Coordinates of C-alpha atoms in Angstrom, one line a residue:
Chain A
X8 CA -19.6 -6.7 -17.9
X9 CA -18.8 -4.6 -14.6
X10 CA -17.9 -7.2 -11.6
X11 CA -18.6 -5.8 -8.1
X12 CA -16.6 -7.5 -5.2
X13 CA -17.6 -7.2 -1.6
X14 CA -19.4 -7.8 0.8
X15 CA -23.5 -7.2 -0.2
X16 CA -24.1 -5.7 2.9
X17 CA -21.6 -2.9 2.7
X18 CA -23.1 0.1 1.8
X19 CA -20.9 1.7 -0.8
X20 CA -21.2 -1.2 -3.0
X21 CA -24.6 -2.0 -1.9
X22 CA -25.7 1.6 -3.7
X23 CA -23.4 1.7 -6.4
X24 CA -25.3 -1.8 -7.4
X25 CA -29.0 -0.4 -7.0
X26 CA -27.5 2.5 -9.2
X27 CA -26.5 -0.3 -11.7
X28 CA -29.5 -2.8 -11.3
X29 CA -31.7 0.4 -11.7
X30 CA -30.4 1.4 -14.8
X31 CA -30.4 -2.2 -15.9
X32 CA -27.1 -2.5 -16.9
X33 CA -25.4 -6.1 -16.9
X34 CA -23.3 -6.6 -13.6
X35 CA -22.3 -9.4 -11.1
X36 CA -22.1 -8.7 -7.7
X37 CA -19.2 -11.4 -6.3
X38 CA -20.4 -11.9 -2.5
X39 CA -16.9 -12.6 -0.8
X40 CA -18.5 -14.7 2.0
X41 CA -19.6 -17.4 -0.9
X42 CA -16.3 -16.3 -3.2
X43 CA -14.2 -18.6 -1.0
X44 CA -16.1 -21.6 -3.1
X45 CA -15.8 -20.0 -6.4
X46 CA -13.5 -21.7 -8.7
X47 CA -11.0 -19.2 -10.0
X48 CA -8.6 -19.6 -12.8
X49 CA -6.1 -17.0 -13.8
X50 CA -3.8 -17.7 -17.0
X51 CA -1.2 -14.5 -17.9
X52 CA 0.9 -15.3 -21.1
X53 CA 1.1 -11.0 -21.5
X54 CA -2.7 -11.4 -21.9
X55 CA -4.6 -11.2 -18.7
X56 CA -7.3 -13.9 -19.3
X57 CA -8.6 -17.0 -16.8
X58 CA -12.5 -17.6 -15.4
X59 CA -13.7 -16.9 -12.7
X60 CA -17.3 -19.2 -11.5
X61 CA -19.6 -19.9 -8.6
X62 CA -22.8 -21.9 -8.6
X63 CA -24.7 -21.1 -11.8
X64 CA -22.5 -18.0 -12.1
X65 CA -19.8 -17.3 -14.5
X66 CA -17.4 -15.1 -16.1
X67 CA -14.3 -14.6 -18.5
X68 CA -11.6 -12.4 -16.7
X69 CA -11.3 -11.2 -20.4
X70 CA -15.2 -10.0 -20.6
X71 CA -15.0 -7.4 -17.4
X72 CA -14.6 -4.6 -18.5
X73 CA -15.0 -2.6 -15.0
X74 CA -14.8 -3.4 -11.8
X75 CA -15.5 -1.7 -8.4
X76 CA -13.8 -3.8 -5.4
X77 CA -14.4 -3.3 -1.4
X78 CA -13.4 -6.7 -0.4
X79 CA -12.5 -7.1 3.4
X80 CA -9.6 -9.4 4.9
X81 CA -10.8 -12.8 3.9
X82 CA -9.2 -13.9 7.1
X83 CA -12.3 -12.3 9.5
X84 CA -15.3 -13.7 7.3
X85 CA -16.8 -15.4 9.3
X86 CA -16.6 -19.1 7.9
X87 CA -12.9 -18.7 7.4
X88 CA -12.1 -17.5 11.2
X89 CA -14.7 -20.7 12.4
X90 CA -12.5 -22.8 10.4
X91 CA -9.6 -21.6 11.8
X92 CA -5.7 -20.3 10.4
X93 CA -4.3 -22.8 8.4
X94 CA -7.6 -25.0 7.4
X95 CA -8.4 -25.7 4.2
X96 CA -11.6 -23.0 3.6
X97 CA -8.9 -20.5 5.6
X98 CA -6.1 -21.4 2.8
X99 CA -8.6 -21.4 -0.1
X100 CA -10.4 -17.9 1.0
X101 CA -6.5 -16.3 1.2
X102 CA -5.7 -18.2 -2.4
X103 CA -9.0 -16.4 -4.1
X104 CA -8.2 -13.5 -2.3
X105 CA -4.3 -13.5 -3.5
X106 CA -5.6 -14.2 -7.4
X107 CA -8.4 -11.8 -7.8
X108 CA -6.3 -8.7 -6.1
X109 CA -3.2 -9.7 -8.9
X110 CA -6.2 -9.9 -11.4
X111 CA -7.5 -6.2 -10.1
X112 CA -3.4 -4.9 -10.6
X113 CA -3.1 -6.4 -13.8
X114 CA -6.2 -6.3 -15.9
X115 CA -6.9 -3.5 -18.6
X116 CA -10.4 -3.2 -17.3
X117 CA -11.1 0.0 -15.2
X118 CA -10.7 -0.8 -11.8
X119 CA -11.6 1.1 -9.0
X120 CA -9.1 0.8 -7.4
X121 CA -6.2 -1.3 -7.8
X122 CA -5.0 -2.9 -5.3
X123 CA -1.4 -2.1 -5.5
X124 CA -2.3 2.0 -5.7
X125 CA -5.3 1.6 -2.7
X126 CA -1.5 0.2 -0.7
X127 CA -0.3 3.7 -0.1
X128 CA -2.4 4.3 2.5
X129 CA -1.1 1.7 4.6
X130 CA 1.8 4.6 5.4
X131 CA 0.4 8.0 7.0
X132 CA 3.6 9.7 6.3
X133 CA 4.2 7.7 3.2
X134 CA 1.6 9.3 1.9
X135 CA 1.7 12.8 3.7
X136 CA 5.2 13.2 1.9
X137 CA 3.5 12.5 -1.4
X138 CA 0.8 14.8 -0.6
X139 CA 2.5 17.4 0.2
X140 CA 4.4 17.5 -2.6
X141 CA 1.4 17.9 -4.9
X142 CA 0.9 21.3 -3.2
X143 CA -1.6 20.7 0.0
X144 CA -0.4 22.2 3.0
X145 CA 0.0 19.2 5.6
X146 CA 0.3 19.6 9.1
X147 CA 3.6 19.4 11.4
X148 CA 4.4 15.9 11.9
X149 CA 6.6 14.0 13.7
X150 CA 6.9 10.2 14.3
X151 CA 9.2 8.9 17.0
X152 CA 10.3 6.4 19.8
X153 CA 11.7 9.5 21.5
X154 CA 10.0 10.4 24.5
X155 CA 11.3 13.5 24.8
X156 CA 11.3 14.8 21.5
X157 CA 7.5 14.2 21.8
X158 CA 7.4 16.3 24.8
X159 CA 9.2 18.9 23.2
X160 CA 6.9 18.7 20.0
X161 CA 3.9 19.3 22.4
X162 CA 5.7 22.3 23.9
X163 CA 6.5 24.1 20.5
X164 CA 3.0 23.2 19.3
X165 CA 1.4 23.3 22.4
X166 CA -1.5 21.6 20.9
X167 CA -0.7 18.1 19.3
X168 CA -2.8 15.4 18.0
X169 CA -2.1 11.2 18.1
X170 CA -3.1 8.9 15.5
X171 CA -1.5 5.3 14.3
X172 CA 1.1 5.5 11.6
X173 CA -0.8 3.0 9.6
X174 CA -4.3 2.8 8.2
X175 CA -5.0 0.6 11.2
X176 CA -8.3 2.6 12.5
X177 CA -7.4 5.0 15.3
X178 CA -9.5 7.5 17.2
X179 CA -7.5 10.4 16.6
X180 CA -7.3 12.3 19.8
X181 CA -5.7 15.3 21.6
X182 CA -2.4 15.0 24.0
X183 CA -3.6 15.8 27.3
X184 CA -2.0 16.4 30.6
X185 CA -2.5 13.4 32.1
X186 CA -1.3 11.5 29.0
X187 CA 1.5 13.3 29.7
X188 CA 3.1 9.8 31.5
X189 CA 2.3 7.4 29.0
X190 CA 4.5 9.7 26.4
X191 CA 7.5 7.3 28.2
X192 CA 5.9 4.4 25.8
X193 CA 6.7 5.6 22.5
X194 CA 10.3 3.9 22.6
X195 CA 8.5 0.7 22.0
X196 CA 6.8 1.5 18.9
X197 CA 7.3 4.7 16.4
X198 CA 4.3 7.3 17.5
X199 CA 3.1 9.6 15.6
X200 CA 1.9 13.4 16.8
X201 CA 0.9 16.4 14.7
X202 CA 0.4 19.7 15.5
X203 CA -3.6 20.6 15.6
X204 CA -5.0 22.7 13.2
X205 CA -7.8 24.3 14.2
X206 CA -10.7 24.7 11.2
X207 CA -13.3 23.5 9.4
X208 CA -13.1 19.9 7.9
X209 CA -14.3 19.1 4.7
X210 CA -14.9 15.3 3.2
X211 CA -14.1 15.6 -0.7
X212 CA -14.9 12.8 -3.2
X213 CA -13.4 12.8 -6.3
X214 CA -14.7 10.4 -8.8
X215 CA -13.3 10.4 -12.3
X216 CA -13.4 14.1 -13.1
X217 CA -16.6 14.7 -10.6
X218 CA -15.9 16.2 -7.2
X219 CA -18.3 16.2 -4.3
X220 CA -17.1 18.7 -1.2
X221 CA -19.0 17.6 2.3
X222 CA -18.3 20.5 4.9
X223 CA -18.0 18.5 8.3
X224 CA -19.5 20.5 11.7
X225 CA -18.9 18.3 14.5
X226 CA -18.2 19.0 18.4
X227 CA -15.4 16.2 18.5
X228 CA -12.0 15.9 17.4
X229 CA -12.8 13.4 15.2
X230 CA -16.1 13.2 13.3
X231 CA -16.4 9.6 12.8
X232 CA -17.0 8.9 16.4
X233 CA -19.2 11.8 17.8
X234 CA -22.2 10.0 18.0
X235 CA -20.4 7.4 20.5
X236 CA -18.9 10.1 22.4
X237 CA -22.1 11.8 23.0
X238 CA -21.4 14.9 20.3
X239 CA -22.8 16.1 17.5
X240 CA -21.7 16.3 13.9
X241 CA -24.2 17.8 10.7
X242 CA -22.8 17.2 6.9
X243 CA -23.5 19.4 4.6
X244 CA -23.1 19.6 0.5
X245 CA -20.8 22.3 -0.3
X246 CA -18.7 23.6 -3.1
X247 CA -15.3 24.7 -3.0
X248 CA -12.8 27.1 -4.9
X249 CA -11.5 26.1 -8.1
X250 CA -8.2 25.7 -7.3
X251 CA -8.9 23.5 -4.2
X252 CA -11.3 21.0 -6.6
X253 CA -8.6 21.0 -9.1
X254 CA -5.7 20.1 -6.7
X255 CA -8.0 17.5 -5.4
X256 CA -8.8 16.5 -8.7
X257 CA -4.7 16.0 -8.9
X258 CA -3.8 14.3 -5.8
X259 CA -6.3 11.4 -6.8
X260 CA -4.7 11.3 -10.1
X261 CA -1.3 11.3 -9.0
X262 CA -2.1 8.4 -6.8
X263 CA -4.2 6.4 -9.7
X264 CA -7.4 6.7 -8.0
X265 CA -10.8 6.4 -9.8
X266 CA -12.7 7.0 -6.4
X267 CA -10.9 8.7 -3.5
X268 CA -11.8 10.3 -0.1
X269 CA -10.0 13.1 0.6
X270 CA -10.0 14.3 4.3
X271 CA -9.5 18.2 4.0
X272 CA -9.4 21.4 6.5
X273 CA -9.1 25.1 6.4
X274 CA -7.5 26.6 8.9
X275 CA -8.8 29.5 10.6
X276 CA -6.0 31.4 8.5
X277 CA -7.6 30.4 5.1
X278 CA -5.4 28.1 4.5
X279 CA -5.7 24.1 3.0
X280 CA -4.4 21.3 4.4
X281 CA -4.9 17.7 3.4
X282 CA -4.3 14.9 6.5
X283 CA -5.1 11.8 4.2
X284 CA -6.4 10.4 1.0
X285 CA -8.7 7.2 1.1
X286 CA -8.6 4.7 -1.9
X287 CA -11.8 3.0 -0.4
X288 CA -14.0 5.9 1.3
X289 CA -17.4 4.7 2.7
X290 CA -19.0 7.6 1.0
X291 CA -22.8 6.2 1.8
X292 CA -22.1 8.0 4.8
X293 CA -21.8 10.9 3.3
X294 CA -24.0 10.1 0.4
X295 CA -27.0 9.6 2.7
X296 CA -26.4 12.4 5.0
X297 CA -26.1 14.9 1.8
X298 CA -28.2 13.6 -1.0
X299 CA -24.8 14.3 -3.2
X300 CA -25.0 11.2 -6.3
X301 CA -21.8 9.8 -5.2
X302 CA -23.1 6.4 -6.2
X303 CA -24.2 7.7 -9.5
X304 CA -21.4 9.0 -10.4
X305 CA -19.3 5.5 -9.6
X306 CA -21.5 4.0 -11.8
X307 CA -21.2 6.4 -14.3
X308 CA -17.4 5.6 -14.4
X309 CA -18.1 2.1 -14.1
X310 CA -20.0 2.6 -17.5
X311 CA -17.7 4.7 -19.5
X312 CA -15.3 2.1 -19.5
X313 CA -18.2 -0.7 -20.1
X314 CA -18.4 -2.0 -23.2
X315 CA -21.9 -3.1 -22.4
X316 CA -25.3 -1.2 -23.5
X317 CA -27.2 0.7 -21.0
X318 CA -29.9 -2.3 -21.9
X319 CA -28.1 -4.8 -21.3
X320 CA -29.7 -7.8 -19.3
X321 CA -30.4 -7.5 -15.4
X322 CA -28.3 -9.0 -13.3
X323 CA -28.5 -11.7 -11.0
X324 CA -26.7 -11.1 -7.6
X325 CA -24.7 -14.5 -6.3
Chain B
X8 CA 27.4 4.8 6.7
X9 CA 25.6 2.5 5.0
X10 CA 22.4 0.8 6.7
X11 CA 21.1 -2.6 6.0
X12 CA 17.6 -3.0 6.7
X13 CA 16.3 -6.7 7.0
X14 CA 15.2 -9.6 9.0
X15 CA 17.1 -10.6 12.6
X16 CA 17.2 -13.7 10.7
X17 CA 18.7 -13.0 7.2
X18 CA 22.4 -14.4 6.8
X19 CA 23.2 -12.5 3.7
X20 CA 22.3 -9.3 5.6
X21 CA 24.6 -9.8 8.5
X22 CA 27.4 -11.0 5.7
X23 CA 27.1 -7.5 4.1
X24 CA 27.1 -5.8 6.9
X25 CA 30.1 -7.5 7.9
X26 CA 31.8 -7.1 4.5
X27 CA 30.9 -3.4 4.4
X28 CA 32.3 -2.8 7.9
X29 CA 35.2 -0.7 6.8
X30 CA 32.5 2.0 5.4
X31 CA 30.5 2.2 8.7
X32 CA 28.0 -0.6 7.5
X33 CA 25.0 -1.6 10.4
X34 CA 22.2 -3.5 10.4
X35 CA 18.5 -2.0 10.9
X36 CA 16.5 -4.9 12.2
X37 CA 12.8 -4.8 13.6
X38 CA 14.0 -4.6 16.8
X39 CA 16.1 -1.2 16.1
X40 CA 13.1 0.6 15.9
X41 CA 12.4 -0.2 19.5
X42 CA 15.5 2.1 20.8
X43 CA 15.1 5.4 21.7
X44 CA 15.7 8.3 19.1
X45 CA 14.2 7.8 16.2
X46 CA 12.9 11.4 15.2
X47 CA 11.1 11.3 11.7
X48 CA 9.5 14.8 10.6
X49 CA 7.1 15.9 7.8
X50 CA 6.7 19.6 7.4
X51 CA 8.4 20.3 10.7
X52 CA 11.6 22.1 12.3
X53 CA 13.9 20.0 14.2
X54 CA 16.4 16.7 14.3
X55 CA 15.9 13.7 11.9
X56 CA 17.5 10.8 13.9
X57 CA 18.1 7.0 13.6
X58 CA 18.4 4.8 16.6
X59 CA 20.9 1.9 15.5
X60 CA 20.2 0.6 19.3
X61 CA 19.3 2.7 22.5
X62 CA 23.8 3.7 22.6
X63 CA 23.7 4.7 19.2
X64 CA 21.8 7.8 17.9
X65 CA 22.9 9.4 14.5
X66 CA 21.8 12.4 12.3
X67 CA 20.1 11.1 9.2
X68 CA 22.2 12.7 7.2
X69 CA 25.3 10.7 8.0
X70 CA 23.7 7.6 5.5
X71 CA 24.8 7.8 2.6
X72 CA 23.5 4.5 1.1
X73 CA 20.3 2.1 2.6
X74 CA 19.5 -1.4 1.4
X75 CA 16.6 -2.9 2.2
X76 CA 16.1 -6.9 2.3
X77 CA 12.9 -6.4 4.1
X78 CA 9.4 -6.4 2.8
X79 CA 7.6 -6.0 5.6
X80 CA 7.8 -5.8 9.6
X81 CA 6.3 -9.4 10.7
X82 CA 4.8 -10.3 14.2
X83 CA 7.8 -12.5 14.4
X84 CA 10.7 -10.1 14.2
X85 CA 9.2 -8.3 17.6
X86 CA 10.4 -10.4 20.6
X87 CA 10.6 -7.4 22.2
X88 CA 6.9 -6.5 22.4
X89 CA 4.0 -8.3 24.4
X90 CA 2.1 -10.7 22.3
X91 CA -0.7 -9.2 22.3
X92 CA 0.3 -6.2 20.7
X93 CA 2.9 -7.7 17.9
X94 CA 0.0 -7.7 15.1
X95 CA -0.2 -3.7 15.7
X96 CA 3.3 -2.7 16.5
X97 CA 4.5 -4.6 13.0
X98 CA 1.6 -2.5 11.0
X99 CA 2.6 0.3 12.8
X100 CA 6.4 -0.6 12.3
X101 CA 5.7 -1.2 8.6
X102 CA 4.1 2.2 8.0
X103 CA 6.9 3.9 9.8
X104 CA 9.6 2.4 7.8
X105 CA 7.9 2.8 4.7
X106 CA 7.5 6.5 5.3
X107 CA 10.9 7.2 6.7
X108 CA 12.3 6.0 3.6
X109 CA 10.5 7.0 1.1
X110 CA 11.5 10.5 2.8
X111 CA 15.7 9.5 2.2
X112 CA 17.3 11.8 -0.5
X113 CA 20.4 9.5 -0.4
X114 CA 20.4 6.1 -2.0
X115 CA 18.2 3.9 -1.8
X116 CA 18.1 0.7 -2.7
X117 CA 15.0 -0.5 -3.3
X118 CA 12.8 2.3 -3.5
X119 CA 10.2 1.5 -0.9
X120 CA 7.0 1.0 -2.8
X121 CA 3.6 1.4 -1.6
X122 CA 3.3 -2.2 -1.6
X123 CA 6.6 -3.3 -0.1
X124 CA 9.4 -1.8 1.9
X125 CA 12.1 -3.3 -0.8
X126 CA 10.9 -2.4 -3.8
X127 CA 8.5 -3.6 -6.4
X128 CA 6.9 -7.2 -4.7
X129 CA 5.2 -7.7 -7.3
X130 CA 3.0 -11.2 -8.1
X131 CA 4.3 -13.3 -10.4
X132 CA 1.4 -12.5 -12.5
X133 CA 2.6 -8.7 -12.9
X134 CA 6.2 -9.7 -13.4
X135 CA 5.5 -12.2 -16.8
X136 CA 2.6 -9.3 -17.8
X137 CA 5.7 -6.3 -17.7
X138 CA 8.5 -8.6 -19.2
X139 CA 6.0 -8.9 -22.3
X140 CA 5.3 -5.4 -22.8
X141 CA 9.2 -5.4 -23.2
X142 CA 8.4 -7.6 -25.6
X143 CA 10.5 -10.2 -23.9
X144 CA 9.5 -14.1 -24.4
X145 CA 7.7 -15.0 -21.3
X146 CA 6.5 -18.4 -20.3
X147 CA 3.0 -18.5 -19.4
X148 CA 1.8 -18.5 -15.8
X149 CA -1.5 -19.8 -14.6
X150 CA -2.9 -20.2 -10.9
X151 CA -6.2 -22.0 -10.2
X152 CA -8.4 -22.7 -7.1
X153 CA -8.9 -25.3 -6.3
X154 CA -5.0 -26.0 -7.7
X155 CA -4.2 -28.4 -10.0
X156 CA -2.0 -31.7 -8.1
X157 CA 0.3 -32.0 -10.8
X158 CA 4.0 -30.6 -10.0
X159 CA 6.1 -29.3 -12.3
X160 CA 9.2 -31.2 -13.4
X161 CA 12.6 -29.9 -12.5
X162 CA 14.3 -26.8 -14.9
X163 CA 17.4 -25.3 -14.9
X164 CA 17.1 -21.5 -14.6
X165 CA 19.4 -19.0 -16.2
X166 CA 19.9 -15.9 -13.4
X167 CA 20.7 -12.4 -14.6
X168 CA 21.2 -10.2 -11.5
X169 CA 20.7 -6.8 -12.1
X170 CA 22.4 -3.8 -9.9
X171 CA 21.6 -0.3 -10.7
X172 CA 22.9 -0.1 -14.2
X173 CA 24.9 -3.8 -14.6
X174 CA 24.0 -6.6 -15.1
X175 CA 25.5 -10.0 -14.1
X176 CA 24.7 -13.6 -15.5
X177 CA 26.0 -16.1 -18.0
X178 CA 23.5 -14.9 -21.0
X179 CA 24.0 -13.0 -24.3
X180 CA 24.4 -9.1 -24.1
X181 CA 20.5 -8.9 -25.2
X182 CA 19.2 -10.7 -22.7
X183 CA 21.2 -9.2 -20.4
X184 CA 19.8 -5.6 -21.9
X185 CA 16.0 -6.7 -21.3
X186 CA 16.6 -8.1 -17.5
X187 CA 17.9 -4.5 -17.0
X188 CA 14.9 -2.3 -19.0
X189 CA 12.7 -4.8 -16.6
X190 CA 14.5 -3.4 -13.7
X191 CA 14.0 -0.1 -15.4
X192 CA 10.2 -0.5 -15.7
X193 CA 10.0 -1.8 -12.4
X194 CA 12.0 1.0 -11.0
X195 CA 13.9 -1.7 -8.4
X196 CA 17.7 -1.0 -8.4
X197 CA 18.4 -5.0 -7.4
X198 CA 16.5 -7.4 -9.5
X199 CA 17.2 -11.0 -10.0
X200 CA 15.5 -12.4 -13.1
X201 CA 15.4 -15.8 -13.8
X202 CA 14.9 -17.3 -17.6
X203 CA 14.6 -21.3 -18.7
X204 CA 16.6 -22.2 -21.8
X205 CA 14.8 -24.1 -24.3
X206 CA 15.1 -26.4 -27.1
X207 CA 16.2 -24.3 -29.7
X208 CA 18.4 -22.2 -26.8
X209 CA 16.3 -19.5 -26.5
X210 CA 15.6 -18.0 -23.3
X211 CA 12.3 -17.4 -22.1
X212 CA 11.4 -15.3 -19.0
X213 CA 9.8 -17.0 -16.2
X214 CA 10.0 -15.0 -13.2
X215 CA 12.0 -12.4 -10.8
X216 CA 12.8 -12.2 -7.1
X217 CA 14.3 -8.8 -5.1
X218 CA 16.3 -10.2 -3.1
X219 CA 19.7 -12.1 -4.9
X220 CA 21.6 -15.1 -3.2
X221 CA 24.8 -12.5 -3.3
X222 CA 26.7 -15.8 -3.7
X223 CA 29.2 -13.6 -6.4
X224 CA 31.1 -11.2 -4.7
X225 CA 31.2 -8.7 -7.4
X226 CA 27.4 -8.7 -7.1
X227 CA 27.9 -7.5 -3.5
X228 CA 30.9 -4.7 -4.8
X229 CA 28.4 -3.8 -7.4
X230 CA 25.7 -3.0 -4.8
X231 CA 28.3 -1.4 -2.4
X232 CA 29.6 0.8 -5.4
X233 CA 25.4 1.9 -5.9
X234 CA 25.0 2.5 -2.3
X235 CA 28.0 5.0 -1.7
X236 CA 27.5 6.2 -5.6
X237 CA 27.4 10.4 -5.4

């Protein structure tokens, strides 16, 4: 049996479950808003096994054999923030949270992805370090509550980028002149600023051994939020050199991810660099925009490690 | 030097700081990272500094040992910053720290994990699941939602403290051998394991914890020796 858990509105896991229902394979689809009701048991003697049930729903932890998780922080469902920090629903939604992401780390099902490996993106450099020792090029960094130092890494760089340390979302944007002020408030907080490498930016999925390359043309500094900014961006499927696909194809392993998003970009000098790796890439985006069978192929995976037949019975979405 | 990295609030890190004064021991809090000088650098020319506070800058390369007691920055720990922002800065602190030491080639003790600044934080559910694949006898752990009402009655546990390559406890040499090849598995430096003795005076694994009491002193020489290790 493959569990999906999420949100049934998110689009990733929205079309890897029409990818699934189509094919009619046997899958459960765990909406998180109603999860906070479930009853949830989880017994570990060295064996993973427990049970997992919500209305007329049920499974054995011990019967999944895949899973495919995009939950979000139970703390901003809705029911749970109009209930309020510390009410019962609010402690209840963070215990089922807590017991299926240990579940997720520990079970010998396929899981895309564990928890515990989707954590190293909470670090920027944590995980710049790591990927630049697999052999991308990454760009020059540097992190600091030094206001001068990050004036002086402007001036050697001359052009220098800002984005948050963690995976907190961040528009990442150019330091400008009359930023040039506001450098005085890095002492509070470690910033971080990287030298701009000016390219082309490529979106690469890698899922299982499959790799899909998106080549990103956009007007904006950061893709994600032309369209808000008034500029334009155009996907496109692409394919890339061996040797790129196959160090992409080992950064994701390296890391113990099924499914990773892999922001890429030449430089003008022909040369690769790699600025982050997602464990949980909203690939629909990309999917949509390209035609490229992302979702397929996460099912795919899903299935490989499924004990179930592909004619198995059609599930029932709770 | 040797750095301590933890909590404002945590007494056993101020008392080894305070123990390992003669070797230049200080203690990083939360609030450290709010001084000026802190330079951290990936793939770039220049200083790596440390702020201990805004009159104390030093090359990274003066530490020679770190030990972390922290797992994670909390909104707590930052007097220092407005309110409003304390849910970012500690995310942002978090990340920082997790980076800058995973980027350390001196000792380290934990290893910061993805997970965790100190090491392997792992759930108790991961814990029993790795001390059986050591084949070690585990007791059985179970959580539910709702949770069951009944408590559980009171146990003695057996501690065996592990640090680098000794361990420490009142148990047989074998038990004392597994505690460690968990440590091993788990790649943490500084485990505390804890067993329950049964009927027939075997003992059975029931959990571990990162962070030890330090209420031996040789525990603490033991981690002092690791720190300052070549």
């Amino acid at each position: 049996m493959i569990l999906l858990w999420g949100l049934p509105g998110d689009r990733p896991l929205g079309m890897v479950a029409e990818e699934l229902a189509r094919r009619r394979c046997a899958f459960e689809l765990l909406d998180q808003r109603k999860a906070v009701h479930a009853v949830v048991d989880l017994e570990v003697d060295g064996e993973v096994g427990g049970r997992l049930e919500l209305g007329d729903f049920a499974v054995r932890f011990e019967d999944i054999s895949a899973a495919y998780v995009r939950p979000y922080d139970s703390r901003r469902l809705p029911d749970v923030v109009a209930a309020g920090d510390g009410s019962e629903l609010w402690n209840r939604a963070m215990a089922i949270e807590d017991i299926l992401s240990s579940w997720c780390d520990i079970t010998p099902a396929l899981v895309v992805n564990r928890p515990w490996d989707m954590a190293a993106n909470g670090s920027k450099p944590y995980q710049l370090e790591w990927i630049a020792s697999l052999g991308f090029s990454v760009p020059a960094t540097l992190v600091t509550t030094d206001p001068e130092a990050a004036l002086a890494f402007w001036e050697c760089h001359r052009d220098v980028v800002y984005k948050s340390v963690s995976s907190t979302r961040s528009v990442v944007a150019r330091l400008s002149e009359c930023e040039k002020a506001r450098v005085e408030t890095v002492r509070w907080c470690p910033t971080q600023f990287q030298a701009y490498v000016a390219g082309v930016d490529y979106r690469v999925h890698v899922v299982g051994d499959a790799v899909f390359a998106t080549r990103i043309v956009s007007d904006r500094d950061d893709y994600r939020y032309a369209s808000t900014s008034g500029g334009i961006t155009r996907l496109e499927a692409c394919e890339l050199q061996t040797e790129v696909v196959d160090k992409c194809r080992e950064v994701a392993r390296a890391m113990n991810l099924h499914l990773a998003g892999l922001d890429l970009r030449q430089s003008i000098e022909g040369e690769w660099f790699c600025f982050e790796v997602n464990p949980s890439p909203g690939f629909s985006y990309y999917e949509e925009a390209t035609g490229q069978r992302i979702s397929q192929a996460v099912a795919d995976l899903l299935l490989q490690s499924s004990r179930i037949a592909d004619k198995g019975e059609l599930t029932q979405c709770v | 030097m040797i750095l301590v990295i933890a909590a404002q609030d945590d007494a056993v890190a101020h008392w080894l700081t305070h123990s390992w004064s003669g070797d230049d021991a200080v203690l990083i809090t939360p609030s450290s990272l709010s001084a000026r000088g802190w330079q951290f650098r990936i793939s770039a020319a220049g200083e790596q500094t440390l702020a201990i506070d805004e009159q104390r800058v030093v090359q990274k390369s003066a530490v020679r040992g770190v030990y972390t007691r922290l797992t994670h920055v909390r909104e707590t720990d930052l007097a220092q910053i407005e309110a409003a922002d304390r849910t970012y800065v500690a995310s942002e602190m978090t990340a920082f720290l997790r980076g800058w030491l995973s980027s350390l080639t001196c000792n380290v003790v934990n290893p910061a994990t993805s997970g965790c600044l100190a090491g392997p934080y792992w759930r108790p559910e991961r814990w029993i699941c790795a001390a059986a694949e050591l084949g070690m006898r585990v007791r059985p752990v179970s959580r539910s939602v709702p949770s069951p009402t009944v408590g559980e009655a009171n146990r003695t546990y057996v501690a065996v403290t592990v640090i680098g390559q000794q361990w420490f406890g009142d148990v047989e040499q074998s038990v004392g051998a597994t505690a460690l090849s968990l440590a091993r598995q788990s790649h943490a430096e500084v485990l505390q394991t804890f067993f329950v003795r049964d009927e027939s005076d075997s003992l059975t694994f029931v959990g571990a914890d990162l962070f030890p009491e330090f209420t031996n002193p040789a525990l603490r020489d033991a981690l002092r020796e690791r720190l300052l290790a070549a």
